[in-house]
Amino acid sequence: MSGDTMLQKMLDSSYYSEDDALGTLRKKSMPRDQVVCKALIEMLIKEYPDISVDKTVSGLCSAGILPNIKHNSDTGKPRILITYYASTESERCEIEDYSNLIYVGPLKETGLAVVELFWYGPWMNVEPEEMNRLLFIRAEQFKPHILLIINGWLPELYEDKAWRFRLFTLFTIRTVLKVKIVPLLTDHAFEAFEESDMLAPFCDLLLTHEPPEVYQGYTRFFDRHRTVMEPVSVSLHASPERLRDIQILFIGGIEGYNNERKLGLEALKRAGLGVFVPGGRVHADGKKHLPNNEYISLLQRAKIVVNWSKSWNGTYSHAKVRIFEATLSGAMLLCEQCPPVDFYLDPLQEYIPFTGVEDLVQKAEYYLKNEGERLRIATNGHRRSMAEYSASVAWKARLKLLLDRSYFVESEAVESLTQYASRHEVAAGDCLLEYIQYRFPIEVYQQLVSIHSQIQKATLNPATWVMRASVAINAGKETEAKEALHEAIAITPDNSELALSYAMILVQAGDSEQAISVLEKLLEYRPDDANIRTHLGEILYLYGRHIEAEQQMRIALALEPTNSSALKIASKTEFSIDVSELTGFFAGNSSCLKRPLCLLLRYKFVPNSVLCQRGHEQLILTNSFRAYNIGTLTEYYLDSLFEQKGSCPEQSLLELVERIRPDILMVSSYEPDISGRHPSFSVLQAIRILYRIPLVAFWHDTCGTITRERYAPYINDSFDLHVLIDSDQFALHFPTAEVIRLMPPADPHLFYPQKEHDIEVSFVGSIAGHRSIRADYIAYLKQRNIPMVIAGGQVGNSILSWEEYASIIKRSKISLNFSESVDGERQVKARVLEALCSGSLLLESENPETSRFFEPMREYVPCTSPEDMHDKIRYYLANESERNAIAMNGYYKATACYNGNIFWIKILNRLKELGHLRDIK
Amino acid sequence: MSTSGKPRILFLNHAPTPEHHQDMLELFEMSFMGSLLETGQVEYKSFWFKAWLSVQGEFQDQQLLREAISYRPDIICVYAWWYHTDQQAAGMVSIVTLYLLRKLLGVRIVAYLFDQYCEHFYTTDILLALCDMAFIHEHRKYYQDFTQFPERHIKTIATVSPALFHGNPLSNRSIPISFVGGVGGYSNGERSQGLEQLRLNKVPVVTPGGRGTGQKKISNSEYAWYFRNSRISLCWTKHISGHWYQAKGRIFEATLAGSMLLCEGCEEVDEYFRPFIDYIPFHGEQDLVIKAKHYLQNNDERLKVAVSGNKVAFDRYRADVVWGHDATKDARLKLLFRG
């Protein structure tokens, strides 16, 4: 502690800021805080009248913590809570201004109801579900008769659907608080009514300005809809006889509307009729936004107000608010004729209709010249509007309608909640229920919980989403179909039918890239599904990614050579896929055959390793077997298990064989005389004969004269099959043995391409012992400042985990490999496939073993000396596109032709050819 | 300010369960509130916000406001673990209540935050926005990236009850070496492993218990008695997260009690005590064993360190000095503070 004491600091210093405090209350207060706030303020007013709370209350109201409680004293009048959405705070200002003139302002002016507004939108700094809860709390505190949703339910206007009120929220407000729900659907037409049908079951009525023909046939809830006009502020009212200095006025948007407005206004101007176009109410299209006082003044100064009746896209006509503004402000209305306008005003008596540009110009000219007739029409229109369409008349009738009528049916709403279940609904429900739990009787809470759990259940049911997708597809709504299928796949990511349907829709919608991504994701769950690979190959081909397409088709045919779709597509394209070598194993009806049960005897750890590092045999044999679901694999570890089982390990092996009855007995790196841990040769032979199962040997390191001498007693027909992993040396020296030469497959879960290659060059492996030649190369490269990562080695203390080992290879632009083994012989290291499968460029000391399987300079790069290696590193680091091309060629070849699946299929095929595994798939 | 001229403090504490409430009452008796009250520098009241009563909604917030209006404190000292999820907020004082207290009554609000994890500074910011300042024990580097109010956080130390802890380093001590406090839960079990190593090497370490779960619960008197009667008191200094070091309250308890502090060495402790002069730092189990043995065998050396540590602690870190008033200038309290 330095400086002042704690008490001094507490008494003398302060970092308190009113702005911080109110800002935090605005952003972070919980519903409980709002409840507490109301209770404390009420307590202070009642119990401590000498404490002035007015300013504090107003601050809390502006922060949204406290509702405006003074309105609650207005008894006897209907209370209406009106919600408004605004995407930004500045938009909120514009809408607020507009609402003062139309709809809300006029209602307040009439004094017929107590009105409170609930503004919401992303600017609130709360999560959407919290906004839902705040609405409920406001409704609970204000106790309105009607919740009037003025905007915010316009899907075509508001992209962020997260900011809709959730249906569960509306349902809860309707059923728990008994507040009527009434949305006003503005600028809403045809298909939009289908969309708002989602909302309709939760509403008592739905109001719209559109004529019935616009929603008839589109909504399933026709009866619930009412066409209403837009009441305007009394401040607009003016006598037709007042002095007017504007000849013709048009206020509003010009762009769009089939260009009719633009053409009409230009024609009026050309005719020299002095049309005034000052701007509009909405700040868009570069128009001037007129404040209310200016707007009112202009209307009251106009002799003629022009109005077009078509909707923005020109598909239908409706009675715009402008017809009421014009007539109530005493101007003569010159309006595009249509039935909705004629419904409110008599043509030629109360307004002058026009049809087309020529008619517009002629009539405007006529009525400007004939002031008496203009005044007569204006007076008639004004009189009719004042009598029937003023705000007081309109709102009186509307309030009666809203209070008296209701089409709400609770059971229907509950059913709809399940039908429209979504994650947003669940989240909003969770949030609301937390609040209700502490504030309402337990039975109310429990009933809501029960409904909420139904929603949750439906959300987690892929069938819900598939059904929605199906409906959307039938309606031609691709976006909705995609969204629904996306949700379904999120629930069951391994459902191939769903994913394939989704991918096809994406392709139809022209989003092949996303379709490819969907199928690639699916392959993570079903790597051996030939059907998925076939579809993926086809989409890749259509998308122009031919090399990848060929790769997928190769794998598909390797997995299932008889797959007719794959064969058909492969034959249609220019792929040169030879499937003949793969067909043997799959020939015949395999569906009734079982997969093999294999018993593998292998080292668990690297022999002689100090730190018990798991050996490469696990990656090459076990992981590839399991990754491709070849069959069932039981392992018997030559090191650890034998040690643990004490003096009679062979007995335990025999017991195991007796117990599991394997189809194949496999032994990896067999050397009984050296280690003393391996089962004796005679025991293996006994198992082979007694249980009539084939015996397979895996040889990983076959180079060198001493090695061959050591293994000579076993490289014969004592084993049914010898699998040679690293070289052909045993095949050359032991011609009577049954051998198969295979590349060591890379573990697909460890070695795969990644986007970032932040390591220039790496070598991961040992440089000790007979591998000292590697040290010479590396020393040479280091002296010339090649940026290299050198790590690992499976012997000694500096070993890496397999994840670390794979990570270095995957991050490397170039992976080095050295093929030299003992006695100057060469072998294929596991590193070859690991580097290639990781999308890294393989740069290897020249090796005839590798070039048997991969094409030099096309699929990997060989080098002959340290100098050559150095030059090639420099070259391929500088030439990225060439490096990537070779790396990708190598990758495709390695993954298509030498993956773990093909490795095991070839072994099983050979055993079948030799007369074994008759009932094995 | 009260009629006595002393500042008036309303301590606002929070307890999630009745058991926790009881535990905290005991803890406050020997540190924090207790230590301040003993110094007689303030008038005070305490208000416990009992989470288990939160079903009564706003009731406790109303009671608190009434209490504050009636008592008119200069400072409200909020002692809190402040996580403030919606669930937890139900059992805590509302931030609106704090706002009204600050705004309408003009009471300064000071938070006292203990044992925070880095990420907690996000949520304590909700509280801090309503406060004049907060006292914490952590170094600025652990919170400055997590809070928007770094300047409102003021580092201080734990203060302990003079009556319970103050002791004379030269007095007879029957316990050779002890560790008083929680053993489990700290990084890699280093406390338990260190104690195990001492025992394996025949160092007779005593571990009477503490406040931790699964431990033998000891009273405040017992807790302080072990410090006053141990020749050497052990201390590990890692935060419970294991991510950083702290100047634990134990370093002041041990030195004020006159015991030689054998403590895991770190910058945080060195800020208050000089290594090898006021306390003996150790690094790792082996070092701990060697130093424990050495200072038990060389009592003169041990005493030298204990006396030096006690002097520094008494001069700078005793409760009255830290809180604000040197009680040794008051004849009535002098004896009590000399231990």
mmCIF file of C-alpha atoms in Angstrom, chain A residues 505-754:
data_model
loop_
_atom_site.group_PDB
_atom_site.id
_atom_site.type_symbol
_atom_site.label_atom_id
_atom_site.label_comp_id
_atom_site.label_asym_id
_atom_site.label_seq_id
_atom_site.Cartn_x
_atom_site.Cartn_y
_atom_site.Cartn_z
ATOM 1 C CA ILE A 505 -30.622 -27.310 -53.378
ATOM 2 C CA LEU A 506 -27.466 -25.279 -53.023
ATOM 3 C CA VAL A 507 -26.323 -26.390 -56.460
ATOM 4 C CA GLN A 508 -29.700 -25.465 -57.932
ATOM 5 C CA ALA A 509 -29.397 -22.083 -56.275
ATOM 6 C CA GLY A 510 -25.982 -21.680 -57.891
ATOM 7 C CA ASP A 511 -24.064 -21.986 -54.645
ATOM 8 C CA SER A 512 -21.801 -24.888 -55.577
ATOM 9 C CA GLU A 513 -19.062 -23.733 -53.269
ATOM 10 C CA GLN A 514 -21.344 -24.052 -50.252
ATOM 11 C CA ALA A 515 -22.590 -27.409 -51.541
ATOM 12 C CA ILE A 516 -19.014 -28.673 -51.709
ATOM 13 C CA SER A 517 -18.394 -27.453 -48.203
ATOM 14 C CA VAL A 518 -21.514 -29.269 -46.940
ATOM 15 C CA LEU A 519 -20.439 -32.568 -48.489
ATOM 16 C CA GLU A 520 -16.863 -32.204 -47.305
ATOM 17 C CA LYS A 521 -18.199 -31.708 -43.805
ATOM 18 C CA LEU A 522 -20.357 -34.780 -44.181
ATOM 19 C CA LEU A 523 -17.327 -36.781 -45.218
ATOM 20 C CA GLU A 524 -15.795 -36.068 -41.844
ATOM 21 C CA TYR A 525 -18.557 -38.247 -40.435
ATOM 22 C CA ARG A 526 -18.745 -40.745 -43.265
ATOM 23 C CA PRO A 527 -15.338 -40.901 -44.923
ATOM 24 C CA ASP A 528 -16.051 -44.240 -46.559
ATOM 25 C CA ASP A 529 -19.410 -43.367 -48.099
ATOM 26 C CA ALA A 530 -18.877 -43.824 -51.834
ATOM 27 C CA ASN A 531 -22.202 -42.193 -52.629
ATOM 28 C CA ILE A 532 -21.276 -38.930 -50.951
ATOM 29 C CA ARG A 533 -17.895 -38.919 -52.653
ATOM 30 C CA THR A 534 -19.595 -39.520 -55.991
ATOM 31 C CA HIS A 535 -21.889 -36.530 -55.511
ATOM 32 C CA LEU A 536 -19.033 -34.425 -54.288
ATOM 33 C CA GLY A 537 -16.958 -35.470 -57.300
ATOM 34 C CA GLU A 538 -19.767 -34.538 -59.632
ATOM 35 C CA ILE A 539 -20.268 -31.097 -58.076
ATOM 36 C CA LEU A 540 -16.532 -30.468 -58.054
ATOM 37 C CA TYR A 541 -16.391 -31.412 -61.724
ATOM 38 C CA LEU A 542 -19.288 -29.119 -62.624
ATOM 39 C CA TYR A 543 -17.648 -26.365 -60.613
ATOM 40 C CA GLY A 544 -14.466 -26.738 -62.638
ATOM 41 C CA ARG A 545 -12.316 -28.309 -59.932
ATOM 42 C CA HIS A 546 -11.456 -31.289 -62.116
ATOM 43 C CA ILE A 547 -8.414 -32.598 -60.257
ATOM 44 C CA GLU A 548 -10.259 -32.730 -56.944
ATOM 45 C CA ALA A 549 -13.267 -34.241 -58.694
ATOM 46 C CA GLU A 550 -11.104 -37.008 -60.101
ATOM 47 C CA GLN A 551 -9.648 -37.582 -56.675
ATOM 48 C CA GLN A 552 -13.112 -38.031 -55.159
ATOM 49 C CA MET A 553 -14.227 -40.356 -57.938
ATOM 50 C CA ARG A 554 -11.104 -42.455 -57.482
ATOM 51 C CA ILE A 555 -11.763 -42.810 -53.776
ATOM 52 C CA ALA A 556 -15.447 -43.532 -54.398
ATOM 53 C CA LEU A 557 -14.549 -46.322 -56.807
ATOM 54 C CA ALA A 558 -11.878 -47.617 -54.495
ATOM 55 C CA LEU A 559 -14.465 -47.792 -51.752
ATOM 56 C CA GLU A 560 -17.148 -49.276 -53.927
ATOM 57 C CA PRO A 561 -15.994 -50.315 -57.407
ATOM 58 C CA THR A 562 -19.495 -51.441 -58.349
ATOM 59 C CA ASN A 563 -21.141 -48.125 -57.501
ATOM 60 C CA SER A 564 -23.132 -47.504 -60.654
ATOM 61 C CA SER A 565 -23.409 -43.726 -60.206
ATOM 62 C CA ALA A 566 -19.690 -43.426 -59.719
ATOM 63 C CA LEU A 567 -18.955 -45.590 -62.743
ATOM 64 C CA LYS A 568 -21.447 -43.646 -64.841
ATOM 65 C CA ILE A 569 -20.007 -40.282 -63.892
ATOM 66 C CA ALA A 570 -16.432 -41.516 -64.224
ATOM 67 C CA SER A 571 -17.188 -42.750 -67.724
ATOM 68 C CA LYS A 572 -18.756 -39.420 -68.697
ATOM 69 C CA THR A 573 -15.721 -37.445 -67.650
ATOM 70 C CA GLU A 574 -12.178 -37.683 -68.854
ATOM 71 C CA PHE A 575 -10.921 -39.342 -65.687
ATOM 72 C CA SER A 576 -8.624 -42.239 -66.363
ATOM 73 C CA ILE A 577 -9.573 -44.351 -63.395
ATOM 74 C CA ASP A 578 -8.606 -47.969 -63.542
ATOM 75 C CA VAL A 579 -10.828 -49.782 -61.108
ATOM 76 C CA SER A 580 -9.992 -53.280 -62.240
ATOM 77 C CA GLU A 581 -7.500 -53.906 -59.453
ATOM 78 C CA LEU A 582 -10.084 -52.980 -56.853
ATOM 79 C CA THR A 583 -13.003 -54.995 -58.124
ATOM 80 C CA GLY A 584 -11.901 -58.429 -57.005
ATOM 81 C CA PHE A 585 -12.558 -57.981 -53.367
ATOM 82 C CA PHE A 586 -15.951 -56.442 -53.885
ATOM 83 C CA ALA A 587 -17.137 -58.918 -56.517
ATOM 84 C CA GLY A 588 -20.355 -60.718 -55.729
ATOM 85 C CA ASN A 589 -23.043 -59.915 -53.262
ATOM 86 C CA SER A 590 -21.232 -58.700 -50.211
ATOM 87 C CA SER A 591 -24.193 -57.526 -48.204
ATOM 88 C CA CYS A 592 -24.666 -60.890 -46.463
ATOM 89 C CA LEU A 593 -20.999 -61.270 -45.554
ATOM 90 C CA LYS A 594 -19.380 -60.146 -42.334
ATOM 91 C CA ARG A 595 -16.397 -57.903 -41.837
ATOM 92 C CA PRO A 596 -13.174 -59.526 -40.610
ATOM 93 C CA LEU A 597 -12.141 -59.802 -36.996
ATOM 94 C CA CYS A 598 -8.381 -59.368 -36.880
ATOM 95 C CA LEU A 599 -5.983 -60.016 -34.052
ATOM 96 C CA LEU A 600 -2.860 -57.893 -34.371
ATOM 97 C CA LEU A 601 0.308 -58.555 -32.399
ATOM 98 C CA ARG A 602 2.482 -55.451 -32.394
ATOM 99 C CA TYR A 603 4.693 -53.211 -30.338
ATOM 100 C CA LYS A 604 2.778 -50.595 -28.440
ATOM 101 C CA PHE A 605 5.779 -48.354 -27.955
ATOM 102 C CA VAL A 606 8.841 -47.613 -30.008
ATOM 103 C CA PRO A 607 11.266 -50.475 -29.146
ATOM 104 C CA ASN A 608 13.962 -49.311 -26.702
ATOM 105 C CA SER A 609 12.315 -45.904 -26.352
ATOM 106 C CA VAL A 610 12.949 -44.233 -23.021
ATOM 107 C CA LEU A 611 9.721 -42.250 -22.897
ATOM 108 C CA CYS A 612 7.299 -44.909 -24.093
ATOM 109 C CA GLN A 613 6.514 -43.099 -27.346
ATOM 110 C CA ARG A 614 3.775 -44.837 -29.287
ATOM 111 C CA GLY A 615 5.226 -46.355 -32.405
ATOM 112 C CA HIS A 616 4.569 -45.778 -36.074
ATOM 113 C CA GLU A 617 2.951 -49.201 -36.272
ATOM 114 C CA GLN A 618 -0.058 -47.779 -34.511
ATOM 115 C CA LEU A 619 -0.466 -45.119 -37.188
ATOM 116 C CA ILE A 620 0.179 -47.375 -40.157
ATOM 117 C CA LEU A 621 -1.789 -50.423 -39.077
ATOM 118 C CA THR A 622 -4.197 -49.705 -36.252
ATOM 119 C CA ASN A 623 -5.287 -46.187 -37.116
ATOM 120 C CA SER A 624 -5.762 -46.898 -40.814
ATOM 121 C CA PHE A 625 -7.741 -50.057 -40.025
ATOM 122 C CA ARG A 626 -10.030 -48.173 -37.680
ATOM 123 C CA ALA A 627 -10.278 -44.975 -39.725
ATOM 124 C CA TYR A 628 -11.785 -46.890 -42.624
ATOM 125 C CA ASN A 629 -13.815 -49.260 -40.498
ATOM 126 C CA ILE A 630 -12.280 -52.326 -42.134
ATOM 127 C CA GLY A 631 -13.567 -54.671 -39.492
ATOM 128 C CA THR A 632 -12.985 -55.414 -35.838
ATOM 129 C CA LEU A 633 -9.453 -55.119 -34.548
ATOM 130 C CA THR A 634 -8.149 -56.636 -31.341
ATOM 131 C CA GLU A 635 -4.584 -55.825 -30.393
ATOM 132 C CA TYR A 636 -2.058 -57.741 -28.356
ATOM 133 C CA TYR A 637 0.954 -55.678 -27.407
ATOM 134 C CA LEU A 638 4.276 -57.433 -27.648
ATOM 135 C CA ASP A 639 5.915 -55.134 -25.156
ATOM 136 C CA SER A 640 3.695 -53.939 -22.378
ATOM 137 C CA LEU A 641 1.119 -56.679 -22.245
ATOM 138 C CA PHE A 642 3.609 -59.489 -22.361
ATOM 139 C CA GLU A 643 5.537 -57.895 -19.538
ATOM 140 C CA GLN A 644 2.446 -57.547 -17.421
ATOM 141 C CA LYS A 645 1.237 -61.043 -17.988
ATOM 142 C CA GLY A 646 4.231 -62.581 -16.284
ATOM 143 C CA SER A 647 5.840 -65.892 -16.996
ATOM 144 C CA CYS A 648 3.459 -67.445 -19.470
ATOM 145 C CA PRO A 649 2.531 -64.874 -22.141
ATOM 146 C CA GLU A 650 1.975 -67.474 -24.830
ATOM 147 C CA GLN A 651 -0.691 -69.099 -22.719
ATOM 148 C CA SER A 652 -2.533 -65.776 -22.481
ATOM 149 C CA LEU A 653 -2.284 -65.360 -26.253
ATOM 150 C CA LEU A 654 -3.785 -68.801 -26.776
ATOM 151 C CA GLU A 655 -6.570 -67.966 -24.358
ATOM 152 C CA LEU A 656 -7.267 -64.774 -26.238
ATOM 153 C CA VAL A 657 -7.416 -66.550 -29.591
ATOM 154 C CA GLU A 658 -9.728 -69.143 -28.112
ATOM 155 C CA ARG A 659 -11.951 -66.446 -26.721
ATOM 156 C CA ILE A 660 -12.282 -64.139 -29.718
ATOM 157 C CA ARG A 661 -11.705 -66.594 -32.591
ATOM 158 C CA PRO A 662 -10.159 -64.097 -35.034
ATOM 159 C CA ASP A 663 -10.445 -64.403 -38.810
ATOM 160 C CA ILE A 664 -6.839 -63.352 -39.281
ATOM 161 C CA LEU A 665 -3.815 -63.393 -37.008
ATOM 162 C CA MET A 666 -1.394 -60.597 -37.871
ATOM 163 C CA VAL A 667 2.090 -60.082 -36.480
ATOM 164 C CA SER A 668 4.003 -56.863 -36.932
ATOM 165 C CA SER A 669 7.829 -56.683 -36.734
ATOM 166 C CA TYR A 670 8.160 -60.319 -35.656
ATOM 167 C CA GLU A 671 11.554 -61.237 -34.153
ATOM 168 C CA PRO A 672 11.250 -63.871 -31.380
ATOM 169 C CA ASP A 673 14.938 -64.592 -31.031
ATOM 170 C CA ILE A 674 15.957 -61.000 -30.474
ATOM 171 C CA SER A 675 13.421 -59.595 -28.067
ATOM 172 C CA GLY A 676 12.298 -62.616 -26.156
ATOM 173 C CA ARG A 677 8.883 -60.992 -25.907
ATOM 174 C CA HIS A 678 7.352 -62.427 -29.029
ATOM 175 C CA PRO A 679 5.388 -65.653 -29.089
ATOM 176 C CA SER A 680 7.452 -68.522 -30.356
ATOM 177 C CA PHE A 681 7.269 -69.589 -33.952
ATOM 178 C CA SER A 682 5.765 -72.911 -33.007
ATOM 179 C CA VAL A 683 2.922 -71.267 -31.045
ATOM 180 C CA LEU A 684 2.015 -69.132 -34.048
ATOM 181 C CA GLN A 685 2.043 -72.186 -36.274
ATOM 182 C CA ALA A 686 -0.123 -74.065 -33.788
ATOM 183 C CA ILE A 687 -2.694 -71.264 -33.785
ATOM 184 C CA ARG A 688 -2.630 -71.132 -37.557
ATOM 185 C CA ILE A 689 -3.269 -74.843 -37.943
ATOM 186 C CA LEU A 690 -5.550 -75.383 -34.965
ATOM 187 C CA TYR A 691 -7.889 -72.493 -35.717
ATOM 188 C CA ARG A 692 -7.459 -72.595 -39.492
ATOM 189 C CA ILE A 693 -6.829 -68.891 -39.758
ATOM 190 C CA PRO A 694 -4.346 -67.158 -42.039
ATOM 191 C CA LEU A 695 -1.180 -65.801 -40.506
ATOM 192 C CA VAL A 696 0.015 -62.469 -41.873
ATOM 193 C CA ALA A 697 3.361 -60.798 -41.188
ATOM 194 C CA PHE A 698 4.044 -57.078 -41.542
ATOM 195 C CA TRP A 699 7.658 -56.074 -42.249
ATOM 196 C CA HIS A 700 8.471 -52.410 -41.775
ATOM 197 C CA ASP A 701 12.239 -52.390 -41.971
ATOM 198 C CA THR A 702 13.688 -54.877 -44.446
ATOM 199 C CA CYS A 703 16.989 -53.313 -45.582
ATOM 200 C CA GLY A 704 20.446 -54.649 -44.842
ATOM 201 C CA THR A 705 22.142 -58.042 -45.010
ATOM 202 C CA ILE A 706 22.077 -58.569 -41.242
ATOM 203 C CA THR A 707 18.357 -57.872 -41.132
ATOM 204 C CA ARG A 708 17.661 -60.419 -43.834
ATOM 205 C CA GLU A 709 19.820 -63.020 -42.130
ATOM 206 C CA ARG A 710 17.964 -62.436 -38.896
ATOM 207 C CA TYR A 711 14.547 -62.795 -40.470
ATOM 208 C CA ALA A 712 15.416 -65.561 -42.929
ATOM 209 C CA PRO A 713 13.847 -68.392 -40.849
ATOM 210 C CA TYR A 714 10.471 -66.720 -41.020
ATOM 211 C CA ILE A 715 10.297 -65.389 -44.577
ATOM 212 C CA ASN A 716 8.746 -68.462 -46.073
ATOM 213 C CA ASP A 717 5.421 -70.202 -46.271
ATOM 214 C CA SER A 718 5.138 -70.389 -42.520
ATOM 215 C CA PHE A 719 3.180 -67.191 -42.986
ATOM 216 C CA ASP A 720 0.287 -67.079 -45.429
ATOM 217 C CA LEU A 721 1.165 -63.576 -46.488
ATOM 218 C CA HIS A 722 4.108 -61.245 -45.947
ATOM 219 C CA VAL A 723 3.215 -57.535 -46.230
ATOM 220 C CA LEU A 724 6.268 -55.517 -47.187
ATOM 221 C CA ILE A 725 5.959 -51.907 -46.131
ATOM 222 C CA ASP A 726 9.273 -50.250 -46.896
ATOM 223 C CA SER A 727 10.963 -52.015 -49.826
ATOM 224 C CA ASP A 728 11.020 -55.052 -52.109
ATOM 225 C CA GLN A 729 14.157 -56.504 -50.521
ATOM 226 C CA PHE A 730 12.420 -59.559 -48.988
ATOM 227 C CA ALA A 731 10.639 -60.266 -52.254
ATOM 228 C CA LEU A 732 13.965 -60.269 -54.069
ATOM 229 C CA HIS A 733 15.807 -62.416 -51.537
ATOM 230 C CA PHE A 734 13.035 -64.848 -50.612
ATOM 231 C CA PRO A 735 11.284 -65.704 -53.869
ATOM 232 C CA THR A 736 9.200 -68.543 -52.420
ATOM 233 C CA ALA A 737 7.425 -66.380 -49.876
ATOM 234 C CA GLU A 738 3.948 -65.061 -50.618
ATOM 235 C CA VAL A 739 4.446 -61.298 -50.487
ATOM 236 C CA ILE A 740 2.534 -58.151 -51.201
ATOM 237 C CA ARG A 741 4.232 -54.779 -51.394
ATOM 238 C CA LEU A 742 2.247 -51.814 -50.125
ATOM 239 C CA MET A 743 2.885 -48.194 -49.262
ATOM 240 C CA PRO A 744 2.600 -47.335 -45.554
ATOM 241 C CA PRO A 745 -0.698 -45.442 -45.295
ATOM 242 C CA ALA A 746 -0.845 -42.137 -43.387
ATOM 243 C CA ASP A 747 -3.276 -41.714 -40.515
ATOM 244 C CA PRO A 748 -6.070 -39.607 -42.097
ATOM 245 C CA HIS A 749 -6.950 -38.039 -38.781
ATOM 246 C CA LEU A 750 -3.424 -36.739 -38.280
ATOM 247 C CA PHE A 751 -2.227 -35.947 -41.783
ATOM 248 C CA TYR A 752 -4.385 -33.720 -43.954
ATOM 249 C CA PRO A 753 -3.819 -30.384 -45.696
ATOM 250 C CA GLN A 754 -4.297 -27.172 -43.802
#
